[in-house]
Amino acid sequence: MKRKKLAAFGLVIALTASSSSAAFAAAVPAASNMETTAVQQMDQAEETDTDILSDSEAVELQQEIASYSNDGILLTAAAPSTIGGVATTDIINAAKVMIRKYEGSYSSVNANDNGALSIGKMQWHADRAKSLLRIIISGDAASAQAILGDALYNEILSDASWSKRVLTDDEAKKMRTLLATTQSQLAQDVQENTDVTGYVNDIYNRGIRNAAAVVYLADVENQSGSGGVKTILSYAKNFGNLGDLTLNEIHITTVCYAYTNRNSWINKSEKNRTDFITRRINAYTDASGLGWTYCNAGDYRMPSTSPAVSKIGIQWLQNALNQYQNAGLSLDGSYGPATKAAVRAFQQNAGLSVDGDAGVNTIRELIRRLYFNKAIYGRSEIIGNTVTGLVQDTDGRWVYKVNDKIDTTYTGLASNEYGWWYILNGVLDFSYNGFGRNGDSWWYCRGGKVQFDDNGVIEGTVNGTYGWWKVVNSQVIFDNDVCANASGWWKITNGKVDFDYTGLAQNAGGWWYIHNGAVDFGYTGFGQNGNSWWYCRDGQVHFDDTDVIEGTVNGTYGWWKVVNSQVIFDNDVCANVYGWWKITDGKVDFGYTGLAQNVGGWWYIRNGAVDFDKNSVLEGTVNGDTAWWNVRGGQVIFRSTVADNEMGWWRIENGKVNFGYNGIAQNDFGWWYIRNGQVDFGYTGTVTDGNRTYQVVNGNVNRQ
């Protein structure tokens, strides 16, 4: 049994060491001959006692592989038995645990991981994934072919590059099935041990002697390759000899490395950068928690992704904030109000979301600002270490600082994560109720704060001018409007109540009558807007009043023509409940007697009113023609007839007397003899009309 297991294990190791297609072709049959070759292999396996392992044998083999690893069998000769006083096997095993934590499980498949597949518990990528699959296939080719199918099976054995190979959903499903097999798990264990051992040897050979740093960098090498580690260590030399560096210096350098342009994946997006640094912070927390030396004397453990919660790295954070912004914090390891206030000040200065909790973005930015120039360029200066803005001072006051100094000349508004506040001579004034300036805008404050919910007309001083101001969502609105507060509705001119204004003004609700700046809801009468005058009821123009209405317009009392609430300054004849009226320049002309026109015709006016009882022939001017006109029921009747007045009966043609007419003419009472336009009641005799002669008696023509 021992020989079986070692033979199977030896096959895996041999294939791990080989990368040529020829070696695989020799070891693994093509799919076209699979069935025959599989039988031959089984026969050969029986003869050589290297048959396929049972489940119990596989478990035993896994245990033996672990023991070989612990004995250092798979280590290369380059690494000694200890690094930094820690057994190399312990370092390798710690690195395995860390990498597994951030990668996958045995059956993990990422069909498209940054342009190519990744598989297994270490997420072997692209061509490395293909190499692992060849090893797995070599252990049980028939089963692998059955799981993968001929096409995928043969592709794995081919020379085709998988540098850009992504999987379909069906291929990924098949691959998960293969990766879950016992043979796959054994192969992954061996490959993991080989890879991690290689990482440790590479890092050791590059000069690192701190065990915690080796574990940390092994995860970096698994994620970014040996080239990434090489670049990081080339920068880390700015902190001193690589053999003297601890995990802290390596972690700082790696975070700063993420802000260079040396890694194309990191620079592809800010999300990639954040993901990379988040993993580095988590890896640091794990490596620094192994119980091995991770920093120099006088230094501190660096923060986790949430030091306020985990309590890891608070002293380092406090010390870093003291260095960066002279925070004056005690290095007590307590995430108290002073530390939180200092974090808020840093976040505000750095343009981060301000909440006082030092998360990934805050930690990485603090590392970058403190150490980027040192780590990358070997220079000592730090980045942007001055505070400008509203921060809490060490005495508890909230103050407005410019370049770390309280600006006692500043009075106005300033913001922090809690809102916008009123600053008086550089200090937040919580007792202030009034207006404050921010740039070109003015805002109302209550309790020293812009509440963003104040609406109305509010008393105060804006830009040096006292008054009552229109406020919407706490901001002064410099427009023209009519706005309300508890005392009434007010005419707003350029944002301020205009107490000198009397007339009409508009808001979204309509047009209103204003008296001395206030809407007069008791007012009924006329009001002016520009050159127009409008009728108001209860202080408002209703736009539905059409009438002849009494009131004072432009200083003149009278009765006025109103159409849709507007005074119409024309000449007309208009009605109200009292009658029809002669309008002259918009107003009833009570001194007028004569004829006047509207759209309904021409009317006889007496003392300004239409006289509907008037039936006569009257002298007057109609359409520019001065004549005697037939008026019936107060209206000029434009038809031909014979009509009477107190002076006689008259021949009417198109509404007016024809004084040149001689002959006979008809009205509703009969036919009449006309001489010079007038009925001649004194005539008795005959009259000829055309070819006929009629008898006339007292002017009346007998047409029988």
XYZ file of C-alpha atoms in Angstrom:
704
model
C 0.000 0.000 0.000
C 2.783 2.431 0.859
C 4.349 1.755 -2.542
C 1.036 2.474 -4.291
C 0.669 5.832 -2.608
C 4.241 6.872 -3.158
C 4.056 5.871 -6.797
C 0.912 7.945 -7.305
C 2.440 10.833 -5.399
C 5.633 10.534 -7.440
C 3.666 10.785 -10.669
C 2.138 14.051 -9.473
C 5.504 15.452 -8.414
C 7.101 14.429 -11.690
C 4.362 16.069 -13.679
C 4.514 19.169 -11.488
C 8.143 19.574 -12.386
C 7.448 19.103 -16.108
C 5.957 21.848 -18.241
C 6.394 20.399 -21.736
C 3.512 19.124 -23.812
C 5.638 16.149 -24.792
C 5.863 15.022 -21.195
C 2.104 15.177 -20.871
C 1.558 13.466 -24.184
C 3.743 10.646 -22.979
C 1.977 10.410 -19.642
C -1.635 11.035 -20.692
C -3.407 9.406 -23.669
C -5.344 11.326 -26.295
C -9.113 11.118 -26.111
C -9.442 9.166 -29.355
C -7.554 6.195 -27.858
C -8.783 6.740 -24.332
C -10.871 3.651 -23.840
C -8.203 1.175 -25.033
C -5.402 2.994 -23.297
C -7.358 3.195 -20.055
C -7.671 -0.598 -19.995
C -3.971 -0.940 -20.718
C -3.168 1.490 -17.910
C -5.334 -0.435 -15.484
C -3.590 -3.669 -16.422
C -0.226 -2.021 -16.052
C -1.253 -0.534 -12.728
C -2.080 -3.967 -11.397
C 1.272 -5.315 -12.575
C 3.222 -2.464 -10.998
C 0.989 -2.155 -7.929
C 0.193 1.539 -8.685
C -3.566 1.286 -9.124
C -6.035 4.148 -8.559
C -6.358 5.044 -4.878
C -9.432 4.271 -2.833
C -10.990 7.060 -0.741
C -9.358 5.796 2.445
C -6.001 5.552 0.695
C -6.407 9.102 -0.600
C -7.065 10.427 2.921
C -3.985 8.640 4.190
C -1.937 10.060 1.337
C -3.102 13.597 2.180
C -1.927 13.094 5.740
C 1.434 11.868 4.512
C 1.771 14.856 2.151
C 1.219 17.137 5.127
C 3.891 15.304 7.091
C 6.329 15.582 4.187
C 5.689 19.316 4.086
C 6.238 19.656 7.812
C 9.478 17.724 7.496
C 10.658 20.181 4.869
C 10.851 17.551 2.124
C 9.413 19.930 -0.477
C 11.557 22.909 0.440
C 14.269 23.953 -1.952
C 17.788 24.108 -0.671
C 17.810 27.905 -0.827
C 15.872 28.504 2.405
C 17.301 27.528 5.789
C 15.311 25.698 8.413
C 14.489 28.969 10.186
C 13.895 32.562 9.085
C 14.021 35.283 11.701
C 13.983 32.696 14.449
C 10.828 31.003 13.126
C 10.786 27.526 11.589
C 10.522 27.777 7.825
C 7.854 25.082 7.783
C 5.769 27.220 10.173
C 6.202 30.200 7.860
C 5.111 28.128 4.856
C 2.071 26.764 6.663
C 1.087 30.256 7.891
C 1.378 31.567 4.332
C -0.817 28.727 3.069
C -3.504 29.560 5.621
C -3.402 33.244 4.689
C -3.564 32.653 0.944
C -6.405 30.147 1.262
C -8.346 32.724 3.276
C -8.298 35.214 0.408
C -8.477 32.856 -2.564
C -10.889 29.928 -2.905
C -11.828 26.376 -2.038
C -10.813 23.192 -3.850
C -13.725 23.456 -6.293
C -13.693 27.247 -6.796
C -13.884 28.394 -10.422
C -13.774 31.997 -11.597
C -14.707 31.789 -15.261
C -13.326 35.242 -16.062
C -10.840 36.612 -13.550
C -9.386 39.756 -15.112
C -9.437 38.271 -18.601
C -8.790 34.574 -17.946
C -10.011 31.760 -15.717
C -8.815 31.081 -12.160
C -9.379 27.773 -10.359
C -8.899 25.938 -7.105
C -8.036 26.883 -3.579
C -5.170 29.163 -4.648
C -7.026 30.453 -7.706
C -4.385 29.321 -10.161
C -4.747 31.659 -13.108
C -4.684 31.229 -16.904
C -1.794 28.951 -18.008
C -1.013 28.002 -14.391
C -4.598 26.747 -14.145
C -4.014 24.698 -17.280
C -0.842 23.166 -15.813
C -2.715 22.155 -12.663
C -5.487 20.579 -14.739
C -2.899 18.481 -16.607
C -1.596 17.174 -13.292
C -5.118 16.306 -12.178
C -5.853 14.543 -15.474
C -2.650 12.518 -15.207
C -3.881 10.855 -12.022
C -7.099 9.471 -13.561
C -7.391 10.275 -17.244
C -10.525 8.242 -17.909
C -12.505 9.867 -15.129
C -11.270 13.319 -16.137
C -12.319 12.749 -19.753
C -15.735 11.563 -18.659
C -16.220 14.685 -16.552
C -14.791 17.245 -18.985
C -15.842 15.815 -22.316
C -13.522 15.269 -25.261
C -13.227 18.890 -26.441
C -12.202 20.453 -23.131
C -10.073 17.435 -22.198
C -8.053 17.608 -25.434
C -7.700 21.398 -25.173
C -6.079 21.028 -21.750
C -3.534 18.613 -23.231
C -2.832 20.862 -26.229
C -0.168 23.554 -26.646
C -2.781 26.334 -26.835
C -2.157 29.269 -24.494
C -4.742 29.962 -21.827
C -3.531 33.488 -21.100
C -6.916 34.818 -22.241
C -9.050 31.705 -21.821
C -12.407 32.286 -20.180
C -14.938 29.573 -19.488
C -18.521 29.154 -20.505
C -21.035 28.366 -17.774
C -21.106 24.729 -18.892
C -17.299 24.471 -18.885
C -17.114 26.057 -15.436
C -19.649 23.547 -14.127
C -17.628 20.610 -15.490
C -14.433 22.024 -14.053
C -15.963 22.388 -10.580
C -16.908 18.728 -10.707
C -13.352 17.741 -11.628
C -11.806 20.003 -8.978
C -13.955 18.420 -6.262
C -12.489 14.938 -6.866
C -10.033 13.363 -4.437
C -7.323 13.274 -7.108
C -7.792 17.016 -7.712
C -7.587 17.832 -4.028
C -4.358 15.844 -3.702
C -2.890 17.602 -6.724
C -3.920 21.018 -5.385
C -2.344 20.252 -2.006
C 0.932 19.344 -3.682
C 0.836 22.335 -6.029
C -0.022 24.657 -3.147
C 2.930 23.358 -1.164
C 5.221 23.744 -4.162
C 4.017 27.282 -4.942
C 4.095 28.618 -1.391
C 7.497 27.059 -0.796
C 8.646 28.813 -3.958
C 7.244 32.129 -2.701
C 9.055 31.773 0.622
C 12.335 30.880 -1.071
C 12.002 33.815 -3.486
C 11.296 36.300 -0.691
C 14.126 34.919 1.445
C 16.545 35.062 -1.467
C 15.608 38.712 -2.047
C 16.819 39.530 1.461
C 13.785 39.571 3.789
C 14.509 38.077 7.223
C 11.392 39.017 9.191
C 9.145 35.942 9.392
C 5.861 37.905 9.550
C 6.950 39.946 6.526
C 7.737 36.743 4.596
C 4.211 35.424 5.209
C 2.719 38.778 4.178
C 4.816 38.960 0.997
C 3.959 35.356 0.101
C 0.346 36.490 -0.228
C 1.497 39.494 -2.292
C 3.457 37.179 -4.608
C 0.461 34.898 -5.010
C -1.681 37.911 -5.944
C 0.785 40.048 -7.932
C 3.563 37.663 -8.937
C 7.273 37.738 -8.195
C 7.559 40.924 -10.253
C 5.256 42.728 -7.835
C 7.344 41.599 -4.852
C 10.542 42.619 -6.627
C 9.200 46.141 -7.245
C 7.888 46.524 -3.690
C 11.231 45.479 -2.201
C 13.089 47.858 -4.500
C 11.048 50.651 -2.884
C 11.333 49.206 0.631
C 15.099 49.763 0.539
C 14.304 53.439 1.186
C 13.554 52.371 4.772
C 16.925 50.587 5.163
C 18.593 47.241 4.601
C 15.988 44.652 3.578
C 17.294 42.193 6.144
C 16.542 44.711 8.907
C 13.013 45.617 7.814
C 9.963 44.413 9.691
C 6.420 43.720 8.594
C 5.454 47.351 9.322
C 7.874 48.813 6.761
C 6.914 46.181 4.186
C 3.192 46.855 4.706
C 3.667 50.627 4.408
C 5.692 50.203 1.220
C 3.126 47.829 -0.296
C 0.257 50.269 0.343
C 2.302 53.103 -1.205
C 3.180 50.820 -4.150
C -0.556 50.664 -4.902
C -0.438 54.405 -5.689
C 2.323 54.081 -8.283
C 1.747 53.108 -11.904
C 3.738 49.882 -11.617
C 0.765 47.494 -11.512
C -1.609 47.651 -14.480
C -4.425 45.776 -12.721
C -4.385 48.075 -9.685
C -4.343 51.174 -11.878
C -7.222 49.944 -14.011
C -9.794 51.253 -11.518
C -10.086 52.783 -8.077
C -12.058 49.702 -7.032
C -9.079 47.487 -7.881
C -6.818 49.745 -5.828
C -9.216 49.632 -2.881
C -9.573 45.845 -3.152
C -5.789 45.392 -3.250
C -5.167 47.629 -0.231
C -8.054 46.100 1.730
C -6.508 42.658 1.253
C -3.119 44.024 2.280
C -4.544 45.508 5.490
C -6.298 42.239 6.296
C -3.123 40.278 5.497
C -1.133 42.598 7.774
C -3.624 42.017 10.599
C -3.243 38.248 10.151
C 0.566 38.299 9.854
C 1.021 40.640 12.813
C -1.198 38.340 14.860
C 1.001 35.253 14.437
C 2.927 36.003 17.617
C 6.162 36.805 15.795
C 8.077 40.088 15.652
C 6.343 42.484 13.274
C 7.733 45.930 14.172
C 10.752 47.623 15.673
C 10.945 48.751 19.285
C 8.987 51.967 19.779
C 6.688 51.237 16.838
C 3.129 49.939 17.075
C 0.866 47.403 15.452
C -0.823 49.017 12.458
C -4.625 49.263 12.125
C -7.043 46.666 10.886
C -9.768 47.668 8.439
C -11.791 48.931 11.427
C -9.648 49.744 14.471
C -12.562 51.324 16.349
C -14.260 47.907 16.323
C -11.311 45.485 16.436
C -9.180 47.685 18.765
C -6.195 46.718 16.575
C -3.755 49.484 15.654
C -5.250 52.367 17.649
C -1.899 53.447 19.136
C -0.296 53.468 15.693
C -3.247 55.519 14.400
C -2.951 58.006 17.268
C 0.793 58.342 16.728
C 0.314 58.806 12.963
C -2.303 61.540 13.496
C 0.047 63.301 15.902
C 2.772 63.200 13.263
C 0.496 64.314 10.480
C -1.581 67.083 12.032
C -0.226 67.692 15.526
C -3.363 66.113 16.951
C -1.948 66.029 20.496
C -3.417 62.592 21.200
C -2.356 60.409 24.101
C -1.126 57.038 22.836
C -3.517 55.198 25.126
C -4.948 52.756 22.585
C -8.475 53.987 23.290
C -10.666 55.060 20.380
C -12.233 57.878 22.383
C -13.746 61.260 21.455
C -10.369 62.951 20.959
C -9.165 60.242 18.575
C -12.453 60.298 16.708
C -12.288 64.100 16.390
C -8.727 63.882 15.064
C -9.822 61.257 12.526
C -12.673 63.531 11.427
C -10.258 66.420 10.987
C -7.980 64.250 8.869
C -10.880 62.943 6.781
C -12.112 66.454 6.105
C -8.654 67.670 5.165
C -8.162 64.646 2.892
C -11.528 65.088 1.160
C -12.846 61.781 2.478
C -16.276 60.912 3.808
C -16.251 62.372 7.312
C -17.542 60.022 10.014
C -14.700 59.778 12.534
C -14.211 56.046 11.918
C -10.836 55.083 10.460
C -11.797 52.577 7.779
C -9.809 51.346 4.784
C -9.952 54.652 2.896
C -8.800 56.650 5.917
C -5.974 54.244 6.796
C -4.639 53.987 3.263
C -4.766 57.762 2.788
C -2.990 58.354 6.096
C -0.268 55.872 5.101
C 0.033 57.480 1.670
C 0.306 61.013 3.000
C 2.780 60.148 5.739
C 5.015 57.707 3.874
C 4.580 57.839 0.080
C 7.501 60.194 -0.510
C 9.675 58.181 1.875
C 8.719 54.749 0.532
C 8.774 55.563 -3.177
C 11.302 58.400 -3.475
C 13.342 58.207 -0.279
C 12.328 61.748 0.688
C 11.191 62.770 4.156
C 8.425 65.298 3.432
C 4.817 64.299 4.053
C 1.859 65.156 1.819
C -0.595 67.956 2.690
C -0.249 67.935 6.444
C -2.136 71.163 7.169
C -5.754 71.363 8.308
C -8.158 73.866 6.767
C -11.805 73.822 7.737
C -14.146 73.448 10.692
C -12.647 71.074 13.258
C -12.874 70.451 16.982
C -9.933 71.954 18.825
C -8.139 70.312 21.729
C -10.121 72.499 24.169
C -13.415 71.123 22.824
C -14.392 74.207 20.841
C -15.289 73.916 17.179
C -13.087 76.327 15.280
C -12.423 77.341 11.706
C -8.782 76.763 10.815
C -6.650 77.779 7.870
C -3.349 75.925 7.627
C -3.729 74.617 11.179
C -4.396 78.060 12.680
C -7.711 79.442 13.936
C -8.781 82.185 11.535
C -10.054 84.825 13.973
C -10.836 87.143 11.057
C -13.448 84.793 9.627
C -17.149 85.333 10.244
C -19.565 83.382 8.083
C -20.581 79.802 7.402
C -18.398 76.694 7.370
C -19.205 73.005 7.046
C -18.177 69.722 8.586
C -19.662 66.230 8.558
C -22.520 67.419 10.780
C -23.717 70.258 8.577
C -23.219 73.981 7.990
C -22.477 76.248 10.955
C -22.214 79.919 11.823
C -18.671 80.991 12.640
C -17.987 84.206 14.577
C -14.366 85.338 14.613
C -13.203 81.799 13.889
C -15.306 80.029 16.551
C -18.623 78.215 16.066
C -21.407 80.184 17.807
C -24.077 77.709 18.926
C -26.233 80.545 20.318
C -26.585 82.391 17.029
C -29.964 82.854 15.365
C -29.726 84.918 12.222
C -28.231 85.052 8.768
C -24.782 83.961 7.663
C -22.910 84.138 4.402
C -21.388 81.356 2.332
C -19.817 82.710 -0.835
C -22.528 84.664 -2.626
C -25.356 82.982 -0.712
C -26.983 83.881 2.596
C -28.536 81.321 4.921
C -30.649 81.426 8.063
C -29.190 79.719 11.140
C -30.899 78.458 14.289
C -28.723 77.455 17.198
C -25.704 78.302 15.086
C -26.632 75.770 12.394
C -28.251 75.930 8.972
C -31.228 73.621 9.475
C -32.292 73.553 5.799
C -35.959 73.466 6.837
C -36.734 77.129 7.560
C -39.254 78.668 5.174
C -40.978 82.018 5.466
C -40.264 85.714 5.887
C -37.640 86.115 8.600
C -36.231 89.176 10.323
C -32.509 89.840 10.318
C -29.519 91.485 8.682
C -28.311 90.314 5.292
C -25.241 91.807 3.660
C -25.374 94.746 6.067
C -29.062 95.523 5.476
C -31.690 94.985 8.162
C -35.123 93.790 7.106
C -37.461 90.874 6.695
C -36.183 88.355 4.159
C -37.662 85.619 2.004
C -36.216 82.267 3.131
C -36.683 78.917 1.342
C -35.113 75.825 2.908
C -33.045 78.216 5.051
C -31.586 80.092 2.059
C -32.325 83.758 1.336
C -33.890 84.000 -2.127
C -33.192 87.332 -3.793
C -36.196 87.541 -6.103
C -39.561 89.322 -6.356
C -42.489 87.496 -4.823
C -45.347 87.534 -2.327
C -44.550 85.345 0.696
C -46.117 84.494 4.022
C -45.077 84.306 7.624
C -47.085 84.129 10.833
C -47.856 87.855 10.621
C -49.237 87.930 7.087
C -48.352 87.941 3.424
C -45.676 90.318 2.208
C -44.394 91.949 -0.967
C -40.824 90.790 -1.573
C -38.498 92.958 -3.656
C -35.005 91.546 -4.239
C -35.537 89.113 -1.373
C -36.674 91.681 1.210
C -40.106 92.940 2.344
C -40.821 96.283 0.629
C -42.869 98.198 3.195
C -43.124 101.193 0.844
C -44.962 99.252 -1.828
C -48.670 99.711 -2.534
C -50.120 98.066 -5.612
C -50.410 94.625 -7.111
C -47.826 91.856 -6.896
C -47.694 88.241 -7.979
C -46.717 84.892 -6.490
C -47.401 81.300 -7.517
C -50.907 81.593 -6.075
C -51.965 84.639 -8.085
C -51.970 88.434 -8.003
C -52.541 90.274 -4.742
C -53.319 93.773 -3.547
C -50.462 95.094 -1.434
C -50.776 98.023 0.971
C -47.574 99.248 2.608
C -45.852 95.963 1.821
C -48.567 93.615 3.125
C -51.372 91.790 1.343
C -54.682 93.452 2.382
C -57.107 90.543 2.415
C -59.933 92.928 3.399
C -59.518 95.090 0.323
C -62.055 95.211 -2.498
C -61.327 97.756 -5.178
C -58.790 98.622 -7.834
C -55.039 98.179 -7.770
C -52.255 99.105 -10.136
C -49.665 96.878 -11.771
C -47.378 98.886 -14.009
C -49.635 100.741 -16.433
C -52.579 98.432 -15.803
C -55.356 98.585 -13.243
C -57.163 95.545 -11.913
C -60.209 94.865 -9.792
C -59.574 92.950 -6.551
C -61.928 91.092 -4.253
C -60.676 90.190 -0.783
C -57.204 91.349 -1.704
C -56.831 89.155 -4.798
C -57.294 89.577 -8.528
C -59.693 86.790 -9.493
C -59.584 87.289 -13.274
C -63.299 86.495 -13.575
C -64.896 89.893 -12.900
C -66.479 91.444 -16.014
C -68.745 94.368 -15.229
C -69.023 98.122 -14.776
C -67.652 98.534 -11.269
C -67.447 101.424 -8.865
C -64.096 102.494 -7.455
C -61.038 104.707 -7.708
C -58.575 104.240 -10.536
C -55.416 106.300 -10.787
C -56.839 108.787 -8.291
C -60.187 109.210 -10.066
C -63.421 107.952 -8.597
C -66.059 106.537 -10.932
C -67.604 103.485 -12.490
C -65.161 101.563 -14.649
C -65.328 99.072 -17.460
C -63.801 95.798 -16.205
C -63.124 92.730 -18.381
C -61.670 89.645 -16.684
C -60.853 91.888 -13.712
C -58.827 94.384 -15.788
C -59.867 97.991 -16.328
C -60.201 98.598 -20.078
C -59.481 102.209 -21.000
C -61.503 102.445 -24.220
C -64.809 103.890 -25.463
C -67.746 101.541 -25.324
C -71.267 100.905 -24.108
C -71.222 98.323 -21.302
C -73.687 96.785 -18.898
C -73.935 96.113 -15.202
C -76.880 95.236 -12.990
C -77.999 98.872 -13.077
C -78.125 99.308 -16.820
C -76.056 100.049 -19.902
C -73.512 102.810 -19.735
C -71.510 105.072 -21.984
C -67.819 104.365 -21.347
C -65.324 107.092 -22.176
C -61.660 106.165 -21.599
C -62.774 103.250 -19.442
C -65.108 105.210 -17.156
C -68.854 105.850 -17.219
C -69.448 109.344 -18.649
C -72.495 110.568 -16.755
C -72.337 113.916 -18.600
C -72.864 112.323 -21.990
C -76.137 112.491 -23.918
C -76.188 111.331 -27.510
C -75.470 108.298 -29.604
C -72.711 105.784 -28.786
C -71.607 102.440 -30.131
C -70.685 98.992 -28.790
C -70.368 95.623 -30.497
C -74.153 95.290 -30.382
C -74.881 98.485 -32.290
C -75.541 102.195 -31.748
C -77.434 103.399 -28.720
C -79.084 106.505 -27.434
C -77.389 107.658 -24.230
C -78.932 110.084 -21.770
C -76.810 111.235 -18.839
C -74.413 108.372 -19.429
C -76.996 105.579 -19.516
C -78.702 103.852 -22.441
C -82.356 105.024 -22.541
C -84.123 101.839 -23.581
C -87.469 103.709 -23.492
C -86.405 106.130 -26.174
C -88.372 105.893 -29.451
C -87.727 108.838 -31.707
C -85.851 110.256 -34.638
C -82.844 112.025 -33.195
C -80.032 114.106 -34.462
C -76.585 112.637 -33.890
C -73.428 111.205 -35.409
C -73.167 107.550 -36.361
C -70.010 106.190 -37.939
C -68.895 109.754 -38.630
C -72.167 110.704 -40.340
C -74.138 113.472 -38.610
C -77.825 113.101 -39.408
C -81.232 112.359 -37.936
C -81.459 108.712 -36.901
C -84.294 106.369 -36.160
C -84.054 105.168 -32.531
C -86.371 102.471 -31.244
C -86.026 101.016 -27.724
C -82.913 103.137 -27.290
C -81.124 101.614 -30.312
C -80.490 102.976 -33.800
C -82.429 100.777 -36.252
C -80.643 100.487 -39.571
C -83.554 99.740 -41.920
C -85.816 101.716 -44.207
C -89.191 102.752 -42.845
C -91.301 105.738 -41.851
C -90.688 106.749 -38.247
C -91.884 109.538 -36.037
C -90.617 112.023 -33.518
C -92.229 114.983 -31.849
C -91.769 116.990 -35.034
C -93.436 114.585 -37.417
C -93.081 111.412 -39.433
C -89.993 110.894 -41.532
C -88.728 108.853 -44.402
C -85.954 106.619 -42.966
C -83.411 104.993 -45.240
C -80.724 102.784 -43.632
C -81.591 104.233 -40.263
C -81.453 107.963 -41.053
C -83.854 110.610 -42.469
C -83.631 111.204 -46.230
C -84.654 114.837 -46.545
C -84.413 114.641 -50.346
C -87.061 111.971 -50.658
C -90.402 112.721 -52.394
C -92.865 109.922 -52.990
C -94.622 107.239 -51.041
C -93.136 104.969 -48.358
C -94.357 102.269 -46.029
C -94.163 101.472 -42.297
C -96.092 99.091 -40.060
C -99.105 101.419 -40.160
C -99.405 101.776 -43.893
C -98.240 103.827 -46.884
C -97.554 107.525 -46.639
C -97.090 110.459 -48.868
C -93.617 111.958 -48.312
C -92.504 115.422 -49.318
C -88.889 116.504 -48.626
C -88.426 113.500 -46.374
C -91.449 114.177 -44.134
C -95.010 112.774 -44.182
C -97.333 115.523 -45.422
C -100.410 114.994 -43.268
C -102.032 118.093 -44.853
C -102.149 116.608 -48.332
C -105.314 115.076 -49.787
C -105.342 114.183 -53.451
C -103.673 111.698 -55.738
C -100.130 110.516 -56.200
C -98.599 108.560 -59.029
C -96.089 105.821 -58.230
C -94.768 104.206 -61.338
C -97.693 103.411 -63.642
C -100.309 103.634 -60.930
C -102.112 106.511 -59.328
C -103.254 106.325 -55.710
C -105.707 108.332 -53.636
C -104.142 110.210 -50.666
C -106.180 111.372 -47.669
C -104.372 113.470 -45.028
C -101.044 112.034 -46.163
C -102.150 108.395 -45.972
C -101.938 106.540 -49.293
C -104.780 104.203 -50.153
C -103.220 101.324 -52.119
C -106.462 99.375 -52.544
